[in-house]
Tab-separated table of N, CA and C in Angstrom:
chain	number	residue	atom	x	y	z
A	24	MET	N	-27.561	-23.485	7.468
A	24	MET	CA	-26.124	-23.608	7.231
A	24	MET	C	-25.514	-22.260	6.839
A	25	LYS	N	-26.254	-21.602	5.932
A	25	LYS	CA	-25.735	-20.281	5.494
A	25	LYS	C	-25.621	-19.287	6.612
A	26	ALA	N	-26.580	-19.343	7.551
A	26	ALA	CA	-26.530	-18.414	8.649
A	26	ALA	C	-25.313	-18.684	9.554
A	27	ALA	N	-24.992	-19.987	9.718
A	27	ALA	CA	-23.767	-20.274	10.516
A	27	ALA	C	-22.495	-19.797	9.769
A	28	ASN	N	-22.442	-19.954	8.404
A	28	ASN	CA	-21.312	-19.467	7.669
A	28	ASN	C	-21.154	-17.920	7.816
A	29	SER	N	-22.289	-17.272	7.771
A	29	SER	CA	-22.280	-15.794	7.904
A	29	SER	C	-21.793	-15.366	9.237
A	30	ALA	N	-22.242	-16.083	10.289
A	30	ALA	CA	-21.781	-15.758	11.658
A	30	ALA	C	-20.274	-16.017	11.799
A	31	ALA	N	-19.864	-17.132	11.260
A	31	ALA	CA	-18.435	-17.389	11.314
A	31	ALA	C	-17.585	-16.364	10.593
A	32	PHE	N	-18.079	-15.939	9.409
A	32	PHE	CA	-17.394	-14.963	8.668
A	32	PHE	C	-17.361	-13.621	9.338
A	33	LYS	N	-18.436	-13.305	10.125
A	33	LYS	CA	-18.469	-12.050	10.903
A	33	LYS	C	-17.390	-12.041	11.891
A	34	VAL	N	-17.091	-13.159	12.526
A	34	VAL	CA	-16.030	-13.225	13.451
A	34	VAL	C	-14.668	-13.023	12.725
A	35	ILE	N	-14.545	-13.525	11.598
A	35	ILE	CA	-13.269	-13.323	10.796
A	35	ILE	C	-13.154	-11.889	10.421
A	36	TYR	N	-14.252	-11.243	10.041
A	36	TYR	CA	-14.248	-9.843	9.656
A	36	TYR	C	-13.777	-8.952	10.789
A	37	GLN	N	-14.432	-9.289	12.026
A	37	GLN	CA	-14.071	-8.480	13.194
A	37	GLN	C	-12.578	-8.673	13.559
A	38	ALA	N	-12.046	-9.861	13.304
A	38	ALA	CA	-10.616	-10.086	13.701
A	38	ALA	C	-9.692	-9.406	12.761
A	39	TYR	N	-9.998	-9.247	11.483
A	39	TYR	CA	-8.999	-8.738	10.501
A	39	TYR	C	-9.303	-7.425	9.893
A	40	ALA	N	-10.534	-6.898	10.067
A	40	ALA	CA	-10.975	-5.711	9.378
A	40	ALA	C	-10.069	-4.488	9.531
A	41	ASP	N	-9.685	-4.243	10.817
A	41	ASP	CA	-8.831	-2.993	11.048
A	41	ASP	C	-7.430	-3.158	10.415
A	42	LYS	N	-6.873	-4.307	10.555
A	42	LYS	CA	-5.548	-4.527	9.997
A	42	LYS	C	-5.540	-4.423	8.475
A	43	MET	N	-6.563	-4.950	7.872
A	43	MET	CA	-6.678	-4.931	6.403
A	43	MET	C	-7.090	-3.495	5.879
A	44	TYR	N	-7.818	-2.728	6.698
A	44	TYR	CA	-8.121	-1.427	6.313
A	44	TYR	C	-6.886	-0.564	6.261
A	45	TYR	N	-6.015	-0.710	7.188
A	45	TYR	CA	-4.757	0.038	7.192
A	45	TYR	C	-3.833	-0.332	6.099
A	46	LEU	N	-3.934	-1.668	5.680
A	46	LEU	CA	-3.237	-2.117	4.513
A	46	LEU	C	-3.766	-1.415	3.297
A	47	CYS	N	-5.039	-1.338	3.152
A	47	CYS	CA	-5.679	-0.580	1.998
A	47	CYS	C	-5.203	0.833	1.939
A	48	LEU	N	-5.168	1.444	3.085
A	48	LEU	CA	-4.819	2.849	3.180
A	48	LEU	C	-3.309	3.082	2.679
A	49	ARG	N	-2.479	2.088	2.877
A	49	ARG	CA	-1.127	2.223	2.385
A	49	ARG	C	-1.053	2.289	0.892
A	50	TYR	N	-2.034	1.618	0.220
A	50	TYR	CA	-2.026	1.619	-1.224
A	50	TYR	C	-2.950	2.711	-1.849
A	51	LEU	N	-3.955	3.066	-1.230
A	51	LEU	CA	-4.911	3.995	-1.857
A	51	LEU	C	-4.975	5.369	-1.077
A	52	LYS	N	-4.950	6.384	-1.793
A	52	LYS	CA	-4.876	7.689	-1.178
A	52	LYS	C	-6.125	8.094	-0.364
A	53	GLU	N	-7.312	7.788	-0.946
A	53	GLU	CA	-8.573	8.202	-0.400
A	53	GLU	C	-9.157	7.134	0.569
A	54	GLU	N	-9.625	7.626	1.681
A	54	GLU	CA	-10.206	6.720	2.720
A	54	GLU	C	-11.444	5.984	2.139
A	55	ALA	N	-12.194	6.667	1.285
A	55	ALA	CA	-13.392	6.009	0.633
A	55	ALA	C	-13.008	4.875	-0.239
A	56	ASP	N	-11.847	5.091	-0.926
A	56	ASP	CA	-11.370	3.947	-1.848
A	56	ASP	C	-10.794	2.816	-0.919
A	57	ALA	N	-10.223	3.152	0.144
A	57	ALA	CA	-9.743	2.076	1.090
A	57	ALA	C	-10.877	1.280	1.637
A	58	ARG	N	-11.968	2.005	2.031
A	58	ARG	CA	-13.154	1.285	2.552
A	58	ARG	C	-13.746	0.384	1.510
A	59	ASP	N	-13.816	0.937	0.297
A	59	ASP	CA	-14.439	0.152	-0.813
A	59	ASP	C	-13.607	-1.124	-1.093
A	60	ALA	N	-12.264	-0.931	-1.141
A	60	ALA	CA	-11.386	-2.097	-1.379
A	60	ALA	C	-11.463	-3.125	-0.263
A	61	LEU	N	-11.627	-2.664	0.963
A	61	LEU	CA	-11.803	-3.529	2.105
A	61	LEU	C	-13.110	-4.329	1.957
A	62	GLN	N	-14.161	-3.640	1.693
A	62	GLN	CA	-15.451	-4.272	1.552
A	62	GLN	C	-15.415	-5.323	0.451
A	63	GLU	N	-14.903	-4.892	-0.710
A	63	GLU	CA	-14.877	-5.858	-1.864
A	63	GLU	C	-14.014	-7.041	-1.603
A	64	SER	N	-12.876	-6.784	-0.875
A	64	SER	CA	-11.948	-7.827	-0.527
A	64	SER	C	-12.640	-8.920	0.400
A	65	PHE	N	-13.401	-8.452	1.411
A	65	PHE	CA	-14.068	-9.415	2.223
A	65	PHE	C	-15.214	-10.153	1.543
A	66	ILE	N	-15.869	-9.422	0.661
A	66	ILE	CA	-16.919	-10.131	-0.171
A	66	ILE	C	-16.228	-11.218	-0.999
A	67	GLN	N	-15.110	-10.890	-1.614
A	67	GLN	CA	-14.453	-11.828	-2.434
A	67	GLN	C	-13.908	-13.012	-1.601
A	68	ALA	N	-13.376	-12.757	-0.441
A	68	ALA	CA	-12.933	-13.773	0.413
A	68	ALA	C	-14.104	-14.724	0.937
A	69	TYR	N	-15.215	-14.143	1.270
A	69	TYR	CA	-16.389	-14.874	1.634
A	69	TYR	C	-16.819	-15.782	0.514
A	70	GLN	N	-16.782	-15.253	-0.765
A	70	GLN	CA	-17.260	-16.086	-1.898
A	70	GLN	C	-16.286	-17.155	-2.202
A	71	LYS	N	-14.991	-16.933	-1.899
A	71	LYS	CA	-14.010	-17.961	-2.305
A	71	LYS	C	-13.303	-18.588	-1.191
A	72	ILE	N	-13.967	-18.601	0.014
A	72	ILE	CA	-13.353	-19.210	1.186
A	72	ILE	C	-12.974	-20.691	0.981
A	73	GLU	N	-13.652	-21.381	0.118
A	73	GLU	CA	-13.322	-22.789	-0.230
A	73	GLU	C	-11.948	-22.884	-0.880
A	74	SER	N	-11.479	-21.853	-1.469
A	74	SER	CA	-10.175	-21.933	-2.188
A	74	SER	C	-8.986	-21.864	-1.240
A	75	PHE	N	-9.347	-21.463	0.048
A	75	PHE	CA	-8.282	-21.369	1.086
A	75	PHE	C	-7.928	-22.859	1.484
A	76	GLN	N	-6.749	-23.257	1.206
A	76	GLN	CA	-6.377	-24.684	1.325
A	76	GLN	C	-5.626	-24.959	2.689
A	77	GLY	N	-5.467	-23.952	3.455
A	77	GLY	CA	-4.753	-24.138	4.702
A	77	GLY	C	-3.237	-24.238	4.530
A	78	LYS	N	-2.724	-24.020	3.389
A	78	LYS	CA	-1.216	-23.967	3.195
A	78	LYS	C	-0.820	-22.558	3.426
A	79	GLY	N	-0.273	-22.297	4.581
A	79	GLY	CA	0.020	-20.900	4.974
A	79	GLY	C	-1.055	-20.403	5.842
A	80	SER	N	-0.855	-19.166	6.253
A	80	SER	CA	-1.848	-18.587	7.234
A	80	SER	C	-3.054	-17.986	6.446
A	81	PHE	N	-4.221	-17.951	7.173
A	81	PHE	CA	-5.372	-17.367	6.597
A	81	PHE	C	-5.134	-15.884	6.384
A	82	GLU	N	-4.445	-15.245	7.304
A	82	GLU	CA	-4.203	-13.842	7.203
A	82	GLU	C	-3.428	-13.563	5.932
A	83	GLY	N	-2.363	-14.339	5.606
A	83	GLY	CA	-1.607	-14.175	4.378
A	83	GLY	C	-2.452	-14.354	3.128
A	84	TRP	N	-3.422	-15.360	3.085
A	84	TRP	CA	-4.302	-15.499	2.078
A	84	TRP	C	-5.249	-14.256	1.846
A	85	LEU	N	-5.685	-13.798	2.979
A	85	LEU	CA	-6.553	-12.583	2.944
A	85	LEU	C	-5.799	-11.338	2.481
A	86	ARG	N	-4.577	-11.233	3.065
A	86	ARG	CA	-3.768	-10.048	2.618
A	86	ARG	C	-3.545	-10.069	1.049
A	87	ARG	N	-3.330	-11.186	0.532
A	87	ARG	CA	-3.114	-11.313	-0.987
A	87	ARG	C	-4.353	-10.820	-1.681
A	88	ILE	N	-5.514	-11.185	-1.159
A	88	ILE	CA	-6.804	-10.690	-1.830
A	88	ILE	C	-6.853	-9.159	-1.673
A	89	VAL	N	-6.560	-8.672	-0.496
A	89	VAL	CA	-6.658	-7.202	-0.279
A	89	VAL	C	-5.636	-6.429	-1.159
A	90	VAL	N	-4.384	-6.946	-1.161
A	90	VAL	CA	-3.450	-6.217	-2.016
A	90	VAL	C	-3.777	-6.245	-3.496
A	91	ASN	N	-4.264	-7.416	-4.008
A	91	ASN	CA	-4.666	-7.499	-5.392
A	91	ASN	C	-5.897	-6.590	-5.641
A	92	LYS	N	-6.804	-6.471	-4.758
A	92	LYS	CA	-7.942	-5.620	-4.872
A	92	LYS	C	-7.458	-4.115	-4.920
A	93	CYS	N	-6.571	-3.784	-4.035
A	93	CYS	CA	-6.003	-2.419	-4.084
A	93	CYS	C	-5.343	-2.070	-5.435
A	94	LEU	N	-4.458	-2.993	-5.849
A	94	LEU	CA	-3.819	-2.847	-7.116
A	94	LEU	C	-4.745	-2.681	-8.257
A	95	ASN	N	-5.878	-3.448	-8.310
A	95	ASN	CA	-6.801	-3.370	-9.366
A	95	ASN	C	-7.483	-1.981	-9.285
A	96	MET	N	-7.754	-1.445	-8.141
A	96	MET	CA	-8.344	-0.126	-7.950
A	96	MET	C	-7.364	0.914	-8.456
A	97	ILE	N	-6.150	0.786	-8.148
A	97	ILE	CA	-5.115	1.711	-8.717
A	97	ILE	C	-5.201	1.762	-10.176
A	98	ARG	N	-5.159	0.548	-10.836
A	98	ARG	CA	-5.210	0.449	-12.284
A	98	ARG	C	-6.445	1.119	-12.856
A	99	ILE	N	-7.522	0.924	-12.321
A	99	ILE	CA	-8.826	1.446	-12.788
A	99	ILE	C	-8.757	3.026	-12.617
A	100	ASN	N	-8.292	3.495	-11.508
A	100	ASN	CA	-8.265	4.921	-11.263
A	100	ASN	C	-7.147	5.583	-12.049
A	101	SER	N	-6.182	4.896	-12.630
A	101	SER	CA	-5.072	5.470	-13.305
A	101	SER	C	-5.112	5.289	-14.812
A	102	ARG	N	-6.169	4.814	-15.350
A	102	ARG	CA	-6.270	4.573	-16.802
A	102	ARG	C	-6.047	5.880	-17.605
A	103	LYS	N	-6.375	7.002	-17.088
A	103	LYS	CA	-6.291	8.241	-17.799
A	103	LYS	C	-4.884	8.705	-17.933
A	104	GLU	N	-4.017	8.255	-17.036
A	104	GLU	CA	-2.647	8.710	-17.000
A	104	GLU	C	-1.668	7.464	-17.251
A	105	ALA	N	-0.514	7.672	-17.668
A	105	ALA	CA	0.440	6.598	-17.704
A	105	ALA	C	0.762	6.182	-16.270
A	106	TRP	N	0.662	4.933	-16.034
A	106	TRP	CA	0.677	4.301	-14.659
A	106	TRP	C	2.011	4.501	-13.992
A	107	PHE	N	3.064	4.250	-14.681
A	107	PHE	CA	4.342	4.335	-14.031
A	107	PHE	C	5.220	5.464	-14.359
A	108	ASP	N	4.859	6.169	-15.419
A	108	ASP	CA	5.735	7.274	-15.891
A	108	ASP	C	5.186	8.617	-15.484
A	109	GLN	N	4.554	8.645	-14.308
A	109	GLN	CA	4.019	9.920	-13.853
A	109	GLN	C	5.180	10.745	-13.337
A	110	GLN	N	5.236	11.970	-13.733
A	110	GLN	CA	6.230	12.886	-13.289
A	110	GLN	C	5.614	14.014	-12.518
A	111	SER	N	4.939	13.632	-11.421
A	111	SER	CA	4.309	14.614	-10.642
A	111	SER	C	5.245	15.361	-9.687
A	112	THR	N	4.928	16.552	-9.392
A	112	THR	CA	5.790	17.286	-8.484
A	112	THR	C	5.187	17.222	-7.045
A	113	VAL	N	5.988	17.281	-6.129
A	113	VAL	CA	5.560	17.201	-4.727
A	113	VAL	C	4.810	18.478	-4.434
A	114	GLU	N	3.649	18.334	-3.899
A	114	GLU	CA	2.805	19.584	-3.634
A	114	GLU	C	3.506	20.297	-2.420
A	115	ASP	N	3.348	21.529	-2.452
A	115	ASP	CA	3.933	22.400	-1.413
A	115	ASP	C	3.117	22.324	-0.134
A	116	GLN	N	3.203	21.164	0.506
A	116	GLN	CA	2.495	21.006	1.818
A	116	GLN	C	3.595	20.780	2.868
A	117	ALA	N	4.648	21.544	2.811
A	117	ALA	CA	5.702	21.379	3.762
A	117	ALA	C	5.190	21.505	5.217
A	118	VAL	N	5.516	20.617	5.969
A	118	VAL	CA	5.206	20.586	7.409
A	118	VAL	C	6.438	20.814	8.176
A	119	GLU	N	6.378	21.790	9.078
A	119	GLU	CA	7.519	22.075	9.919
A	119	GLU	C	7.659	21.044	11.018
A	120	VAL	N	8.501	20.014	10.683
A	120	VAL	CA	8.704	18.940	11.699
A	120	VAL	C	10.225	18.789	11.732
A	121	ARG	N	10.736	18.811	12.933
A	121	ARG	CA	12.132	18.612	13.241
A	121	ARG	C	12.312	17.223	13.882
A	122	LEU	N	13.403	16.516	13.563
A	122	LEU	CA	13.595	15.222	14.027
A	122	LEU	C	13.600	15.122	15.538
A	123	ASP	N	14.122	16.179	16.233
A	123	ASP	CA	14.152	16.170	17.650
A	123	ASP	C	12.785	16.218	18.266
A	124	GLN	N	11.775	16.636	17.534
A	124	GLN	CA	10.405	16.707	18.022
A	124	GLN	C	9.649	15.429	17.716
A	125	VAL	N	10.311	14.564	17.007
A	125	VAL	CA	9.564	13.381	16.529
A	125	VAL	C	9.708	12.240	17.489
A	126	GLU	N	8.587	11.687	17.971
A	126	GLU	CA	8.583	10.527	18.857
A	126	GLU	C	8.436	9.309	17.992
A	127	ALA	N	8.612	8.188	18.551
A	127	ALA	CA	8.595	6.932	17.747
A	127	ALA	C	7.332	6.787	16.967
A	128	GLY	N	6.177	7.058	17.536
A	128	GLY	CA	4.976	6.904	16.807
A	128	GLY	C	4.834	7.923	15.665
A	129	ARG	N	5.366	9.131	15.922
A	129	ARG	CA	5.264	10.173	14.919
A	129	ARG	C	6.152	9.846	13.698
A	130	LEU	N	7.252	9.144	13.911
A	130	LEU	CA	8.127	8.768	12.865
A	130	LEU	C	7.310	7.882	11.852
A	131	SER	N	6.605	6.927	12.379
A	131	SER	CA	5.772	6.083	11.454
A	131	SER	C	4.736	6.861	10.802
A	132	GLN	N	4.135	7.827	11.463
A	132	GLN	CA	3.131	8.768	10.829
A	132	GLN	C	3.818	9.587	9.673
A	133	ILE	N	4.930	10.078	9.909
A	133	ILE	CA	5.646	10.828	8.914
A	133	ILE	C	5.969	10.011	7.619
A	134	LEU	N	6.437	8.762	7.858
A	134	LEU	CA	6.751	7.964	6.746
A	134	LEU	C	5.456	7.509	6.050
A	135	PHE	N	4.406	7.216	6.804
A	135	PHE	CA	3.156	6.907	6.138
A	135	PHE	C	2.677	8.042	5.345
A	136	GLU	N	2.685	9.301	5.848
A	136	GLU	CA	2.331	10.469	5.166
A	136	GLU	C	3.170	10.634	3.823
A	137	ALA	N	4.403	10.441	3.962
A	137	ALA	CA	5.289	10.562	2.773
A	137	ALA	C	5.056	9.535	1.728
A	138	VAL	N	4.813	8.278	2.119
A	138	VAL	CA	4.465	7.254	1.172
A	138	VAL	C	3.140	7.571	0.537
A	139	SER	N	2.204	8.067	1.259
A	139	SER	CA	0.827	8.299	0.741
A	139	SER	C	0.935	9.451	-0.325
A	140	GLN	N	1.928	10.268	-0.346
A	140	GLN	CA	2.025	11.379	-1.343
A	140	GLN	C	2.662	10.897	-2.631
A	141	LEU	N	3.185	9.639	-2.607
A	141	LEU	CA	3.781	9.179	-3.858
A	141	LEU	C	2.756	8.982	-4.942
A	142	PRO	N	3.055	9.091	-6.196
A	142	PRO	CA	2.145	8.731	-7.311
A	142	PRO	C	1.778	7.242	-7.115
A	143	ASP	N	0.578	6.800	-7.624
A	143	ASP	CA	0.012	5.471	-7.408
A	143	ASP	C	1.104	4.383	-7.749
A	144	GLY	N	1.793	4.476	-8.857
A	144	GLY	CA	2.661	3.383	-9.334
A	144	GLY	C	3.880	3.246	-8.351
A	145	TYR	N	4.444	4.391	-7.925
A	145	TYR	CA	5.514	4.383	-7.022
A	145	TYR	C	5.100	3.877	-5.612
A	146	ARG	N	3.884	4.268	-5.170
A	146	ARG	CA	3.384	3.858	-3.951
A	146	ARG	C	3.154	2.349	-3.885
A	147	ALA	N	2.657	1.846	-4.990
A	147	ALA	CA	2.408	0.403	-5.085
A	147	ALA	C	3.813	-0.391	-5.012
A	148	ILE	N	4.759	0.086	-5.727
A	148	ILE	CA	6.067	-0.572	-5.704
A	148	ILE	C	6.667	-0.463	-4.226
A	149	VAL	N	6.584	0.630	-3.698
A	149	VAL	CA	7.210	0.844	-2.324
A	149	VAL	C	6.507	-0.100	-1.303
A	150	ASN	N	5.126	-0.120	-1.398
A	150	ASN	CA	4.357	-1.039	-0.477
A	150	ASN	C	4.708	-2.514	-0.741
A	151	LEU	N	4.748	-2.904	-1.964
A	151	LEU	CA	4.913	-4.269	-2.354
A	151	LEU	C	6.403	-4.798	-1.998
A	152	VAL	N	7.365	-3.990	-2.305
A	152	VAL	CA	8.775	-4.464	-2.207
A	152	VAL	C	9.296	-4.049	-0.741
A	153	LEU	N	9.166	-2.796	-0.354
A	153	LEU	CA	9.796	-2.410	0.919
A	153	LEU	C	8.942	-2.758	2.206
A	154	ILE	N	7.656	-2.691	2.004
A	154	ILE	CA	6.829	-2.908	3.161
A	154	ILE	C	6.349	-4.334	3.269
A	155	GLU	N	5.811	-4.879	2.141
A	155	GLU	CA	5.247	-6.140	2.128
A	155	GLU	C	6.305	-7.242	1.950
A	156	GLY	N	7.503	-6.831	1.425
A	156	GLY	CA	8.609	-7.819	1.295
A	156	GLY	C	8.524	-8.688	0.053
A	157	TYR	N	7.715	-8.356	-0.914
A	157	TYR	CA	7.672	-9.130	-2.157
A	157	TYR	C	8.942	-8.962	-2.913
A	158	ALA	N	9.405	-10.062	-3.650
A	158	ALA	CA	10.596	-9.989	-4.519
A	158	ALA	C	10.097	-9.275	-5.825
A	159	HIS	N	11.141	-8.784	-6.550
A	159	HIS	CA	10.784	-8.128	-7.754
A	159	HIS	C	10.092	-9.045	-8.818
A	160	LYS	N	10.473	-10.350	-8.779
A	160	LYS	CA	9.783	-11.276	-9.661
A	160	LYS	C	8.326	-11.357	-9.358
A	161	GLU	N	7.970	-11.426	-8.030
A	161	GLU	CA	6.541	-11.519	-7.676
A	161	GLU	C	5.792	-10.238	-8.032
A	162	VAL	N	6.489	-9.094	-7.824
A	162	VAL	CA	5.916	-7.824	-8.109
A	162	VAL	C	5.661	-7.736	-9.643
A	163	SER	N	6.582	-8.231	-10.434
A	163	SER	CA	6.409	-8.150	-11.950
A	163	SER	C	5.207	-8.935	-12.349
A	164	GLU	N	5.037	-10.162	-11.699
A	164	GLU	CA	3.897	-10.952	-12.072
A	164	GLU	C	2.568	-10.321	-11.584
A	165	MET	N	2.588	-9.738	-10.410
A	165	MET	CA	1.364	-9.108	-9.841
A	165	MET	C	0.920	-7.882	-10.677
A	166	LEU	N	1.892	-7.183	-11.215
A	166	LEU	CA	1.544	-5.868	-11.895
A	166	LEU	C	1.650	-5.989	-13.429
A	167	GLY	N	2.152	-7.109	-13.807
A	167	GLY	CA	2.275	-7.308	-15.297
A	167	GLY	C	3.320	-6.485	-15.924
A	168	ILE	N	4.443	-6.365	-15.216
A	168	ILE	CA	5.546	-5.553	-15.713
A	168	ILE	C	6.862	-6.420	-15.610
A	169	SER	N	7.877	-5.943	-16.246
A	169	SER	CA	9.127	-6.770	-16.147
A	169	SER	C	9.885	-6.522	-14.793
A	170	GLU	N	10.761	-7.483	-14.460
A	170	GLU	CA	11.466	-7.332	-13.196
A	170	GLU	C	12.289	-6.036	-13.269
A	171	SER	N	12.922	-5.789	-14.398
A	171	SER	CA	13.753	-4.573	-14.493
A	171	SER	C	12.934	-3.256	-14.325
A	172	THR	N	11.629	-3.254	-14.785
A	172	THR	CA	10.791	-2.122	-14.637
A	172	THR	C	10.469	-2.040	-13.066
A	173	SER	N	10.202	-3.082	-12.487
A	173	SER	CA	10.011	-3.115	-10.990
A	173	SER	C	11.181	-2.509	-10.271
A	174	ARG	N	12.360	-2.873	-10.655
A	174	ARG	CA	13.545	-2.418	-9.969
A	174	ARG	C	13.780	-0.842	-10.188
A	175	SER	N	13.652	-0.466	-11.476
A	175	SER	CA	13.841	0.879	-11.802
A	175	SER	C	12.773	1.771	-11.218
A	176	GLN	N	11.620	1.363	-11.093
A	176	GLN	CA	10.520	2.056	-10.507
A	176	GLN	C	10.772	2.246	-9.001
A	177	LEU	N	11.427	1.232	-8.378
A	177	LEU	CA	11.680	1.345	-6.925
A	177	LEU	C	12.765	2.393	-6.746
A	178	VAL	N	13.796	2.438	-7.630
A	178	VAL	CA	14.770	3.441	-7.535
A	178	VAL	C	14.209	4.830	-7.648
A	179	ARG	N	13.321	4.982	-8.660
A	179	ARG	CA	12.630	6.327	-8.776
A	179	ARG	C	11.813	6.659	-7.628
A	180	ALA	N	11.158	5.661	-7.117
A	180	ALA	CA	10.248	5.875	-5.978
A	180	ALA	C	10.930	6.310	-4.758
A	181	ARG	N	12.110	5.701	-4.560
A	181	ARG	CA	12.926	6.049	-3.360
A	181	ARG	C	13.515	7.513	-3.523
A	182	THR	N	13.902	7.924	-4.770
A	182	THR	CA	14.237	9.268	-4.954
A	182	THR	C	13.192	10.276	-4.681
A	183	HIS	N	12.025	9.863	-5.194
A	183	HIS	CA	10.823	10.732	-4.991
A	183	HIS	C	10.469	10.764	-3.487
A	184	LEU	N	10.522	9.655	-2.827
A	184	LEU	CA	10.229	9.586	-1.313
A	184	LEU	C	11.227	10.482	-0.583
A	185	LYS	N	12.446	10.467	-1.020
A	185	LYS	CA	13.520	11.326	-0.280
A	185	LYS	C	13.106	12.797	-0.506
A	186	GLN	N	12.731	13.134	-1.728
A	186	GLN	CA	12.253	14.593	-1.952
A	186	GLN	C	11.099	14.975	-1.049
A	187	ILE	N	10.083	14.041	-0.881
A	187	ILE	CA	8.984	14.318	-0.090
A	187	ILE	C	9.358	14.494	1.416
A	188	LEU	N	10.308	13.558	1.880
A	188	LEU	CA	10.787	13.733	3.226
A	188	LEU	C	11.519	15.060	3.482
A	189	ILE	N	12.165	15.465	2.519
A	189	ILE	CA	12.942	16.732	2.609
A	189	ILE	C	11.875	17.863	2.635
A	190	LYS	N	10.887	17.775	1.822
A	190	LYS	CA	9.794	18.801	1.793
A	190	LYS	C	9.044	18.848	3.121
A	191	LEU	N	8.932	17.694	3.701
A	191	LEU	CA	8.235	17.587	5.042
A	191	LEU	C	9.155	18.147	6.144
A	192	GLY	N	10.403	18.503	5.843
A	192	GLY	CA	11.243	19.079	6.858
A	192	GLY	C	12.009	18.018	7.726
A	193	VAL	N	12.046	16.808	7.246
A	193	VAL	CA	12.746	15.714	7.967
A	193	VAL	C	13.966	15.240	7.167
A	194	GLU	N	14.850	16.243	6.857
A	194	GLU	CA	16.032	15.826	6.059
A	194	GLU	C	16.807	14.719	6.736
A	195	GLU	N	16.756	14.757	8.092
A	195	GLU	CA	17.621	13.727	8.804
A	195	GLU	C	17.110	12.325	8.434
A	196	ILE	N	15.834	12.161	8.351
A	196	ILE	CA	15.292	10.848	8.009
A	196	ILE	C	15.621	10.502	6.613
A	197	ALA	N	15.477	11.429	5.756
A	197	ALA	CA	15.751	11.245	4.284
A	197	ALA	C	17.212	10.803	4.141
A	198	GLU	N	18.120	11.508	4.834
A	198	GLU	CA	19.534	11.158	4.737
A	198	GLU	C	19.862	9.811	5.357
A	199	HIS	N	19.159	9.494	6.472
A	199	HIS	CA	19.386	8.216	7.154
A	199	HIS	C	19.012	7.049	6.216
A	200	TYR	N	17.885	7.165	5.455
A	200	TYR	CA	17.392	6.027	4.716
A	200	TYR	C	17.990	6.034	3.292
A	201	TYR	N	18.655	7.065	2.917
A	201	TYR	CA	19.127	7.187	1.482
A	201	TYR	C	20.496	7.745	1.400
A	202	GLU	N	21.422	7.102	2.253
A	202	GLU	CA	22.817	7.497	2.249
A	202	GLU	C	23.555	6.841	1.166
């Protein structure tokens, strides 16, 4: 029976691994951390598959596990620093990119690159609110912060993201999203 369960879960892994890996990359800077989070998430999903009650999609249930695993990894990696009050400066990795040279796929890549340069706390808020679509109340529960902290961190993250986009040489994108 266990072999049948393992074979079935292998099919699930093959169906969702790539999508969940890219989800991990949105939260975690390092590819190794993303791979670790992915692996630990699938192990947890395998161990707790009985808790999936069929209310909602399996993918949504799995995404929740993956997001929580990534957030836990961010917390662990950030214990040495204040998690949300990081005042890091944008590294001088300006890339000469003009909007007229940007194709549709490149735009996503630029935005992904810009979000990945955000400090951990800001990146988590941007991913949870702007990309995943969670409400500030849900974010506050997930991260153990107040709703007002979630909102203020999103404002700061957007300002920081605009600075990164300007440094990347895509002022047009920054102005478009932050008018």
